[in-house]
PDB file of C-alpha atoms and ligand atoms in Angstrom:
ATOM      1  CA  MET A   8     109.938  45.112  98.326  1.00 93.00           C
ATOM      2  CA  GLN A   9     110.194  48.478  96.684  1.00 96.00           C
ATOM      3  CA  LEU A  10     107.694  49.039  93.905  1.00 96.00           C
ATOM      4  CA  ILE A  11     108.252  51.385  91.066  1.00 96.00           C
ATOM      5  CA  ARG A  12     105.502  52.117  88.598  1.00 95.00           C
ATOM      6  CA  THR A  13     106.420  53.442  85.224  1.00 96.00           C
ATOM      7  CA  ALA A  14     104.093  54.799  82.499  1.00 95.00           C
ATOM      8  CA  ASP A  15     104.986  52.227  79.969  1.00 96.00           C
ATOM      9  CA  TYR A  16     107.435  49.564  78.855  1.00 98.00           C
ATOM     10  CA  ALA A  17     110.039  52.074  77.647  1.00 98.00           C
ATOM     11  CA  ALA A  18     110.136  53.779  81.026  1.00 98.00           C
ATOM     12  CA  MET A  19     110.289  50.445  82.781  1.00 98.00           C
ATOM     13  CA  CYS A  20     113.374  49.515  80.701  1.00 98.00           C
ATOM     14  CA  ALA A  21     114.960  52.925  81.400  1.00 98.00           C
ATOM     15  CA  ALA A  22     114.496  52.565  85.168  1.00 98.00           C
ATOM     16  CA  CYS A  23     115.938  49.080  85.146  1.00 98.00           C
ATOM     17  CA  ALA A  24     118.891  49.932  82.869  1.00 98.00           C
ATOM     18  CA  GLN A  25     119.700  52.907  85.047  1.00 98.00           C
ATOM     19  CA  ARG A  26     120.047  50.561  88.062  1.00 98.00           C
ATOM     20  CA  VAL A  27     122.294  48.181  86.161  1.00 98.00           C
ATOM     21  CA  LEU A  28     124.481  51.061  84.946  1.00 98.00           C
ATOM     22  CA  ALA A  29     124.637  52.556  88.461  1.00 98.00           C
ATOM     23  CA  GLN A  30     125.660  49.096  89.732  1.00 98.00           C
ATOM     24  CA  ILE A  31     128.618  48.739  87.356  1.00 98.00           C
ATOM     25  CA  ALA A  32     129.626  52.354  87.818  1.00 98.00           C
ATOM     26  CA  ARG A  33     129.727  51.872  91.575  1.00 98.00           C
ATOM     27  CA  LYS A  34     131.468  48.487  91.336  1.00 98.00           C
ATOM     28  CA  PRO A  35     133.140  47.892  87.980  1.00 98.00           C
ATOM     29  CA  ALA A  36     133.836  44.257  88.846  1.00 98.00           C
ATOM     30  CA  SER A  37     130.206  43.478  89.532  1.00 98.00           C
ATOM     31  CA  VAL A  38     128.618  40.095  89.117  1.00 98.00           C
ATOM     32  CA  LEU A  39     125.417  40.562  87.181  1.00 98.00           C
ATOM     33  CA  GLY A  40     122.739  37.910  87.199  1.00 98.00           C
ATOM     34  CA  LEU A  41     121.057  38.103  83.762  1.00 98.00           C
ATOM     35  CA  ALA A  42     117.683  36.953  82.491  1.00 98.00           C
ATOM     36  CA  THR A  43     116.239  36.145  79.094  1.00 97.00           C
ATOM     37  CA  GLY A  44     112.679  36.375  77.707  1.00 96.00           C
ATOM     38  CA  GLY A  45     110.823  39.212  76.098  1.00 96.00           C
ATOM     39  CA  THR A  46     110.768  41.642  78.944  1.00 98.00           C
ATOM     40  CA  PRO A  47     114.582  42.380  79.342  1.00 98.00           C
ATOM     41  CA  GLN A  48     115.164  42.970  75.606  1.00 98.00           C
ATOM     42  CA  GLY A  49     114.577  46.746  75.920  1.00 98.00           C
ATOM     43  CA  VAL A  50     116.838  46.845  78.955  1.00 98.00           C
ATOM     44  CA  TYR A  51     119.662  45.316  76.991  1.00 98.00           C
ATOM     45  CA  ARG A  52     119.129  47.738  74.102  1.00 98.00           C
ATOM     46  CA  LEU A  53     119.601  50.621  76.577  1.00 98.00           C
ATOM     47  CA  LEU A  54     122.711  49.001  78.068  1.00 98.00           C
ATOM     48  CA  VAL A  55     124.194  48.648  74.534  1.00 98.00           C
ATOM     49  CA  ALA A  56     123.313  52.217  73.759  1.00 98.00           C
ATOM     50  CA  ALA A  57     124.925  53.411  76.979  1.00 98.00           C
ATOM     51  CA  TYR A  58     128.086  51.489  76.135  1.00 98.00           C
ATOM     52  CA  ARG A  59     128.135  52.973  72.612  1.00 98.00           C
ATOM     53  CA  ARG A  60     127.907  56.490  74.094  1.00 98.00           C
ATOM     54  CA  GLY A  61     130.897  55.638  76.273  1.00 98.00           C
ATOM     55  CA  GLU A  62     128.755  55.712  79.415  1.00 97.00           C
ATOM     56  CA  ALA A  63     129.217  52.082  80.457  1.00 98.00           C
ATOM     57  CA  ASP A  64     132.214  49.835  80.902  1.00 98.00           C
ATOM     58  CA  PHE A  65     131.638  46.061  81.092  1.00 98.00           C
ATOM     59  CA  SER A  66     135.302  45.132  80.945  1.00 98.00           C
ATOM     60  CA  GLN A  67     135.403  43.879  84.561  1.00 98.00           C
ATOM     61  CA  VAL A  68     131.842  42.531  84.760  1.00 98.00           C
ATOM     62  CA  THR A  69     131.063  38.825  85.215  1.00 98.00           C
ATOM     63  CA  SER A  70     127.671  37.605  84.154  1.00 98.00           C
ATOM     64  CA  VAL A  71     125.739  34.490  85.158  1.00 98.00           C
ATOM     65  CA  ASN A  72     122.491  33.669  83.491  1.00 98.00           C
ATOM     66  CA  LEU A  73     119.593  31.977  85.164  1.00 98.00           C
ATOM     67  CA  ASP A  74     118.887  29.130  82.884  1.00 98.00           C
ATOM     68  CA  GLU A  75     119.351  27.385  79.531  1.00 98.00           C
ATOM     69  CA  TYR A  76     117.306  24.967  77.454  1.00 96.00           C
ATOM     70  CA  VAL A  77     118.488  21.353  77.546  1.00 97.00           C
ATOM     71  CA  GLY A  78     119.673  20.285  74.117  1.00 95.00           C
ATOM     72  CA  LEU A  79     120.428  23.743  72.735  1.00 95.00           C
ATOM     73  CA  GLY A  80     123.956  25.055  72.410  1.00 94.00           C
ATOM     74  CA  PRO A  81     125.500  28.439  71.396  1.00 95.00           C
ATOM     75  CA  ALA A  82     125.090  27.605  67.667  1.00 94.00           C
ATOM     76  CA  ASP A  83     121.378  27.248  68.092  1.00 94.00           C
ATOM     77  CA  ALA A  84     119.592  30.541  67.550  1.00 93.00           C
ATOM     78  CA  GLN A  85     116.978  29.674  70.171  1.00 93.00           C
ATOM     79  CA  SER A  86     119.477  28.954  72.942  1.00 96.00           C
ATOM     80  CA  TYR A  87     119.722  31.515  75.708  1.00 97.00           C
ATOM     81  CA  ARG A  88     123.422  31.750  74.977  1.00 98.00           C
ATOM     82  CA  ALA A  89     122.550  32.906  71.502  1.00 97.00           C
ATOM     83  CA  TYR A  90     119.921  35.330  72.910  1.00 97.00           C
ATOM     84  CA  MET A  91     122.537  36.895  75.218  1.00 98.00           C
ATOM     85  CA  GLN A  92     124.989  37.182  72.310  1.00 98.00           C
ATOM     86  CA  GLN A  93     122.317  38.803  70.147  1.00 98.00           C
ATOM     87  CA  HIS A  94     120.936  41.169  72.712  1.00 98.00           C
ATOM     88  CA  LEU A  95     124.027  42.137  74.827  1.00 98.00           C
ATOM     89  CA  PHE A  96     127.312  40.258  74.799  1.00 98.00           C
ATOM     90  CA  ALA A  97     128.232  40.852  71.157  1.00 98.00           C
ATOM     91  CA  HIS A  98     127.666  44.592  71.519  1.00 98.00           C
ATOM     92  CA  VAL A  99     129.502  45.513  74.723  1.00 98.00           C
ATOM     93  CA  ASN A 100     133.004  44.924  76.118  1.00 98.00           C
ATOM     94  CA  ILE A 101     132.160  42.189  78.573  1.00 98.00           C
ATOM     95  CA  PRO A 102     134.916  39.557  78.328  1.00 98.00           C
ATOM     96  CA  PRO A 103     133.288  36.490  76.633  1.00 98.00           C
ATOM     97  CA  ALA A 104     135.138  34.178  79.013  1.00 98.00           C
ATOM     98  CA  ARG A 105     133.322  35.728  81.941  1.00 98.00           C
ATOM     99  CA  THR A 106     129.814  35.239  80.646  1.00 98.00           C
ATOM    100  CA  PHE A 107     128.212  32.104  81.986  1.00 98.00           C
ATOM    101  CA  LEU A 108     125.131  30.009  81.359  1.00 98.00           C
ATOM    102  CA  PRO A 109     124.338  26.398  82.223  1.00 98.00           C
ATOM    103  CA  ASP A 110     125.620  24.063  79.520  1.00 98.00           C
ATOM    104  CA  GLY A 111     122.573  23.076  77.532  1.00 98.00           C
ATOM    105  CA  LEU A 112     124.461  20.553  75.496  1.00 97.00           C
ATOM    106  CA  GLU A 113     125.556  18.522  78.513  1.00 98.00           C
ATOM    107  CA  GLN A 114     123.109  15.619  78.475  1.00 96.00           C
ATOM    108  CA  ASP A 115     124.217  14.373  81.890  1.00 98.00           C
ATOM    109  CA  ALA A 116     121.898  16.582  83.977  1.00 98.00           C
ATOM    110  CA  ALA A 117     123.607  15.818  87.220  1.00 98.00           C
ATOM    111  CA  LYS A 118     126.887  16.910  85.773  1.00 98.00           C
ATOM    112  CA  ALA A 119     125.458  20.030  84.086  1.00 98.00           C
ATOM    113  CA  CYS A 120     123.905  21.156  87.322  1.00 98.00           C
ATOM    114  CA  ALA A 121     126.861  20.300  89.548  1.00 98.00           C
ATOM    115  CA  ASP A 122     129.160  22.180  87.170  1.00 98.00           C
ATOM    116  CA  TYR A 123     126.931  25.257  87.331  1.00 98.00           C
ATOM    117  CA  ASP A 124     126.681  25.070  91.097  1.00 98.00           C
ATOM    118  CA  ALA A 125     130.522  24.855  91.341  1.00 98.00           C
ATOM    119  CA  LEU A 126     130.873  27.811  88.989  1.00 98.00           C
ATOM    120  CA  LEU A 127     128.369  29.957  90.924  1.00 98.00           C
ATOM    121  CA  ALA A 128     130.138  29.046  94.195  1.00 97.00           C
ATOM    122  CA  SER A 129     133.494  30.030  92.751  1.00 98.00           C
ATOM    123  CA  ILE A 130     132.215  33.409  91.461  1.00 98.00           C
ATOM    124  CA  GLY A 131     130.583  34.355  94.731  1.00 97.00           C
ATOM    125  CA  ARG A 132     127.389  36.343  95.290  1.00 98.00           C
ATOM    126  CA  VAL A 133     125.574  38.088  92.517  1.00 98.00           C
ATOM    127  CA  ASP A 134     125.591  41.811  93.032  1.00 98.00           C
ATOM    128  CA  LEU A 135     122.484  42.597  91.006  1.00 98.00           C
ATOM    129  CA  GLN A 136     120.074  39.930  89.712  1.00 98.00           C
ATOM    130  CA  LEU A 137     117.743  40.845  86.929  1.00 98.00           C
ATOM    131  CA  LEU A 138     114.479  38.810  86.892  1.00 98.00           C
ATOM    132  CA  GLY A 139     111.368  38.531  84.806  1.00 98.00           C
ATOM    133  CA  ILE A 140     108.325  36.711  86.026  1.00 98.00           C
ATOM    134  CA  GLY A 141     106.299  34.023  84.237  1.00 96.00           C
ATOM    135  CA  HIS A 142     102.439  34.054  84.107  1.00 94.00           C
ATOM    136  CA  ASN A 143     102.491  31.196  86.681  1.00 95.00           C
ATOM    137  CA  GLY A 144     104.869  33.001  88.920  1.00 97.00           C
ATOM    138  CA  HIS A 145     108.056  31.200  87.829  1.00 96.00           C
ATOM    139  CA  ILE A 146     111.361  32.856  88.366  1.00 97.00           C
ATOM    140  CA  ALA A 147     114.107  31.576  86.084  1.00 97.00           C
ATOM    141  CA  PHE A 148     112.513  28.190  85.198  1.00 96.00           C
ATOM    142  CA  ASN A 149     111.415  27.437  88.750  1.00 96.00           C
ATOM    143  CA  GLU A 150     107.856  26.415  88.043  1.00 94.00           C
ATOM    144  CA  PRO A 151     105.192  26.114  90.728  1.00 95.00           C
ATOM    145  CA  ALA A 152     106.029  23.215  92.942  1.00 95.00           C
ATOM    146  CA  GLU A 153     105.579  21.578  96.320  1.00 97.00           C
ATOM    147  CA  ALA A 154     108.868  23.066  97.646  1.00 97.00           C
ATOM    148  CA  PHE A 155     111.284  25.812  96.835  1.00 97.00           C
ATOM    149  CA  SER A 156     114.304  24.503  94.952  1.00 96.00           C
ATOM    150  CA  THR A 157     117.844  25.074  96.170  1.00 97.00           C
ATOM    151  CA  GLY A 158     120.676  24.532  93.673  1.00 97.00           C
ATOM    152  CA  THR A 159     120.822  24.190  89.859  1.00 98.00           C
ATOM    153  CA  HIS A 160     118.494  21.489  88.627  1.00 98.00           C
ATOM    154  CA  GLN A 161     116.777  20.161  85.551  1.00 97.00           C
ATOM    155  CA  VAL A 162     113.121  21.113  85.121  1.00 96.00           C
ATOM    156  CA  ARG A 163     110.354  19.982  82.886  1.00 93.00           C
ATOM    157  CA  LEU A 164     108.687  23.115  81.633  1.00 91.00           C
ATOM    158  CA  SER A 165     105.020  23.525  82.325  1.00 89.00           C
ATOM    159  CA  ALA A 166     102.546  23.488  79.426  1.00 92.00           C
ATOM    160  CA  ARG A 167     101.903  27.149  80.055  1.00 88.00           C
ATOM    161  CA  THR A 168     105.558  28.074  79.938  1.00 89.00           C
ATOM    162  CA  ILE A 169     106.092  26.040  76.743  1.00 92.00           C
ATOM    163  CA  ALA A 170     103.096  27.781  75.170  1.00 92.00           C
ATOM    164  CA  ALA A 171     104.415  31.218  76.250  1.00 89.00           C
ATOM    165  CA  ASN A 172     107.902  30.464  74.787  1.00 90.00           C
ATOM    166  CA  ARG A 173     106.410  29.277  71.464  1.00 91.00           C
ATOM    167  CA  ARG A 174     106.362  32.890  70.168  1.00 91.00           C
ATOM    168  CA  PHE A 175     110.120  32.863  69.965  1.00 89.00           C
ATOM    169  CA  PHE A 176     110.185  29.806  67.751  1.00 91.00           C
ATOM    170  CA  ALA A 177     109.272  29.411  64.039  1.00 90.00           C
ATOM    171  CA  PRO A 178     106.001  27.639  63.257  1.00 90.00           C
ATOM    172  CA  GLY A 179     106.500  23.906  63.442  1.00 87.00           C
ATOM    173  CA  GLU A 180     109.774  24.276  65.325  1.00 88.00           C
ATOM    174  CA  GLN A 181     110.126  22.157  68.473  1.00 87.00           C
ATOM    175  CA  VAL A 182     109.986  24.143  71.667  1.00 91.00           C
ATOM    176  CA  PRO A 183     112.296  22.585  74.274  1.00 94.00           C
ATOM    177  CA  THR A 184     110.520  20.947  77.181  1.00 95.00           C
ATOM    178  CA  ARG A 185     113.423  20.808  79.587  1.00 97.00           C
ATOM    179  CA  ALA A 186     115.849  23.330  81.007  1.00 97.00           C
ATOM    180  CA  TYR A 187     118.664  23.659  83.513  1.00 98.00           C
ATOM    181  CA  THR A 188     117.884  26.451  85.926  1.00 98.00           C
ATOM    182  CA  MET A 189     119.335  28.048  88.996  1.00 98.00           C
ATOM    183  CA  GLY A 190     117.342  27.202  92.072  1.00 98.00           C
ATOM    184  CA  VAL A 191     115.263  29.559  94.076  1.00 98.00           C
ATOM    185  CA  ALA A 192     117.660  29.538  97.015  1.00 97.00           C
ATOM    186  CA  GLN A 193     120.492  30.466  94.669  1.00 97.00           C
ATOM    187  CA  ILE A 194     118.536  33.350  93.270  1.00 98.00           C
ATOM    188  CA  MET A 195     117.810  34.545  96.770  1.00 98.00           C
ATOM    189  CA  ARG A 196     121.507  34.780  97.579  1.00 98.00           C
ATOM    190  CA  ALA A 197     121.876  37.811  95.260  1.00 98.00           C
ATOM    191  CA  ARG A 198     122.610  41.022  97.117  1.00 98.00           C
ATOM    192  CA  ARG A 199     120.037  42.969  95.151  1.00 98.00           C
ATOM    193  CA  ILE A 200     117.218  41.840  92.864  1.00 98.00           C
ATOM    194  CA  VAL A 201     115.400  43.884  90.243  1.00 98.00           C
ATOM    195  CA  LEU A 202     112.275  42.260  88.833  1.00 98.00           C
ATOM    196  CA  ILE A 203     110.720  43.746  85.783  1.00 98.00           C
ATOM    197  CA  ALA A 204     107.176  43.164  84.451  1.00 98.00           C
ATOM    198  CA  SER A 205     105.156  44.766  81.660  1.00 98.00           C
ATOM    199  CA  GLY A 206     101.663  44.445  80.284  1.00 97.00           C
ATOM    200  CA  ALA A 207      98.230  43.600  81.586  1.00 96.00           C
ATOM    201  CA  ASP A 208      98.873  39.911  81.236  1.00 96.00           C
ATOM    202  CA  LYS A 209     101.326  40.176  84.166  1.00 96.00           C
ATOM    203  CA  ARG A 210      98.839  41.977  86.410  1.00 95.00           C
ATOM    204  CA  GLN A 211      97.419  38.987  88.244  1.00 95.00           C
ATOM    205  CA  VAL A 212     100.752  37.311  88.839  1.00 96.00           C
ATOM    206  CA  LEU A 213     102.314  40.454  90.132  1.00 96.00           C
ATOM    207  CA  GLN A 214      99.466  40.914  92.576  1.00 95.00           C
ATOM    208  CA  GLN A 215      99.873  37.339  93.855  1.00 95.00           C
ATOM    209  CA  MET A 216     103.622  37.656  94.068  1.00 96.00           C
ATOM    210  CA  MET A 217     103.566  40.847  96.103  1.00 95.00           C
ATOM    211  CA  ARG A 218     100.383  40.473  98.179  1.00 93.00           C
ATOM    212  CA  GLY A 219      99.725  36.747  98.334  1.00 94.00           C
ATOM    213  CA  PRO A 220     101.152  34.139 100.695  1.00 96.00           C
ATOM    214  CA  VAL A 221     104.747  33.034 100.311  1.00 98.00           C
ATOM    215  CA  THR A 222     104.426  29.624  98.701  1.00 98.00           C
ATOM    216  CA  PRO A 223     106.379  27.478  96.240  1.00 98.00           C
ATOM    217  CA  ARG A 224     103.071  27.325  94.261  1.00 98.00           C
ATOM    218  CA  MET A 225     103.874  30.930  93.394  1.00 98.00           C
ATOM    219  CA  PRO A 226     107.673  30.811  93.236  1.00 98.00           C
ATOM    220  CA  ALA A 227     108.189  34.574  92.895  1.00 98.00           C
ATOM    221  CA  SER A 228     106.387  35.092  96.199  1.00 98.00           C
ATOM    222  CA  VAL A 229     109.625  34.096  97.911  1.00 98.00           C
ATOM    223  CA  LEU A 230     111.006  37.486  96.957  1.00 98.00           C
ATOM    224  CA  GLN A 231     108.905  38.950  99.748  1.00 97.00           C
ATOM    225  CA  LEU A 232     111.515  37.486 102.108  1.00 98.00           C
ATOM    226  CA  HIS A 233     114.501  39.075 100.312  1.00 98.00           C
ATOM    227  CA  PRO A 234     115.884  42.273 101.940  1.00 98.00           C
ATOM    228  CA  ASP A 235     116.577  44.172  98.686  1.00 98.00           C
ATOM    229  CA  VAL A 236     114.120  43.627  95.886  1.00 98.00           C
ATOM    230  CA  THR A 237     112.933  46.362  93.512  1.00 98.00           C
ATOM    231  CA  VAL A 238     109.904  45.573  91.343  1.00 98.00           C
ATOM    232  CA  ILE A 239     109.707  47.822  88.311  1.00 98.00           C
ATOM    233  CA  ALA A 240     106.445  47.431  86.489  1.00 97.00           C
ATOM    234  CA  ASP A 241     104.541  49.515  83.964  1.00 96.00           C
ATOM    235  CA  ALA A 242     101.077  50.866  84.665  1.00 95.00           C
ATOM    236  CA  ALA A 243      99.486  48.134  82.608  1.00 96.00           C
ATOM    237  CA  ALA A 244     100.962  45.453  84.830  1.00 96.00           C
ATOM    238  CA  LEU A 245      99.749  47.098  88.099  1.00 94.00           C
ATOM    239  CA  ALA A 246      96.122  46.911  88.915  1.00 74.00           C
ATOM    240  CA  ASP A 247      96.643  48.590  92.286  1.00 64.00           C
ATOM    241  CA  ALA A 248      98.370  51.971  91.855  1.00 54.00           C
ATOM    242  CA  ALA A 249      98.184  52.917  95.484  1.00 45.00           C
ATOM    243  CA  ALA A 250     101.367  53.197  97.552  1.00 47.00           C
ATOM    244  CA  LEU A 251     103.607  52.911  94.587  1.00 50.00           C
ATOM    245  CA  VAL A 252     106.568  55.100  93.742  1.00 51.00           C
ATOM    246  CA  ASP A 253     106.244  56.665  90.271  1.00 54.00           C
ATOM    247  CA  GLU A 254     109.259  56.954  88.146  1.00 55.00           C
ATOM    248  CA  GLY A 255     110.246  57.650  84.595  1.00 51.00           C
ATOM    249  CA  GLY A 256     107.176  59.658  83.677  1.00 46.00           C
ATOM    250  CA  GLY A 257     104.826  57.357  85.485  1.00 40.00           C
ATOM    251  CA  ALA A 258     101.252  58.626  85.232  1.00 38.00           C
TER     252      ALA A 258
HETATM  253  P1  PGA B 328     108.808  37.166  79.375  1.00 54.96           P
HETATM  254  O1  PGA B 328     109.185  35.982  80.360  1.00 54.96           O
HETATM  255  O2  PGA B 328     109.739  38.266  79.749  1.00 54.96           O
HETATM  256  O3  PGA B 328     109.094  36.649  77.993  1.00 54.96           O
HETATM  257  O4  PGA B 328     107.388  37.459  79.679  1.00 54.96           O
HETATM  258  C1  PGA B 328     109.259  36.192  81.708  1.00 54.96           C
HETATM  259  C2  PGA B 328     109.680  34.901  82.393  1.00 54.96           C
HETATM  260  O5  PGA B 328     109.234  33.832  81.983  1.00 54.96           O
HETATM  261  O6  PGA B 328     110.485  35.010  83.309  1.00 54.96           O
END
């Protein structure tokens, strides 16, 4: 794992966006694995800004997202499809027909998951996978478990994840309790992975992910076994500054 420490959230986003832009410049027909949540929002803002400056071309890109809430569709503002529209897809020239997420409106979980697995197989390997990390070490919605998951599957979200996601919902609004998510083994198939983390509340989990044992009880720890992972974290998220590469004005 390569570790990059940045001074703050803005520099973390810049370092991440720069890698995404380099990826699509190097290979215009890249498959990007995309993530939702609070952390990537600044990355998407920078990708949109680069596109508007004429410095990025998404016309040949294919995107696959990690997960989607069960029961929410594109018309629902809280769906991850809507998130991606709002933060990226609507503002760049990625062909809408080549942007993929699991179908949250498919109530038949076996079908929803099989369909996404088939889609991922037909697209081939993800060139660059963007990841966040949950406070309990989840990647995508792979919560701590007895074993690492393989393909797309339905998950019940942990109480902690539901609580963390509540901030995106209006008071009184129901936070979904189930999601369809790519499996850990699928995420591990990506050629390159960039994991971003910001803020002191991610400090403990980052430490466990990078230095602790590889265990499905800390799903992100599996990334220790991947040959090309870059962790970009801001100073607040890194307790241990030793042996880190500073970038983007890192202190
Ligand atoms: P966050 O979520 O970026 O909103 O903190 C991270 C995650 O759950 O993967």
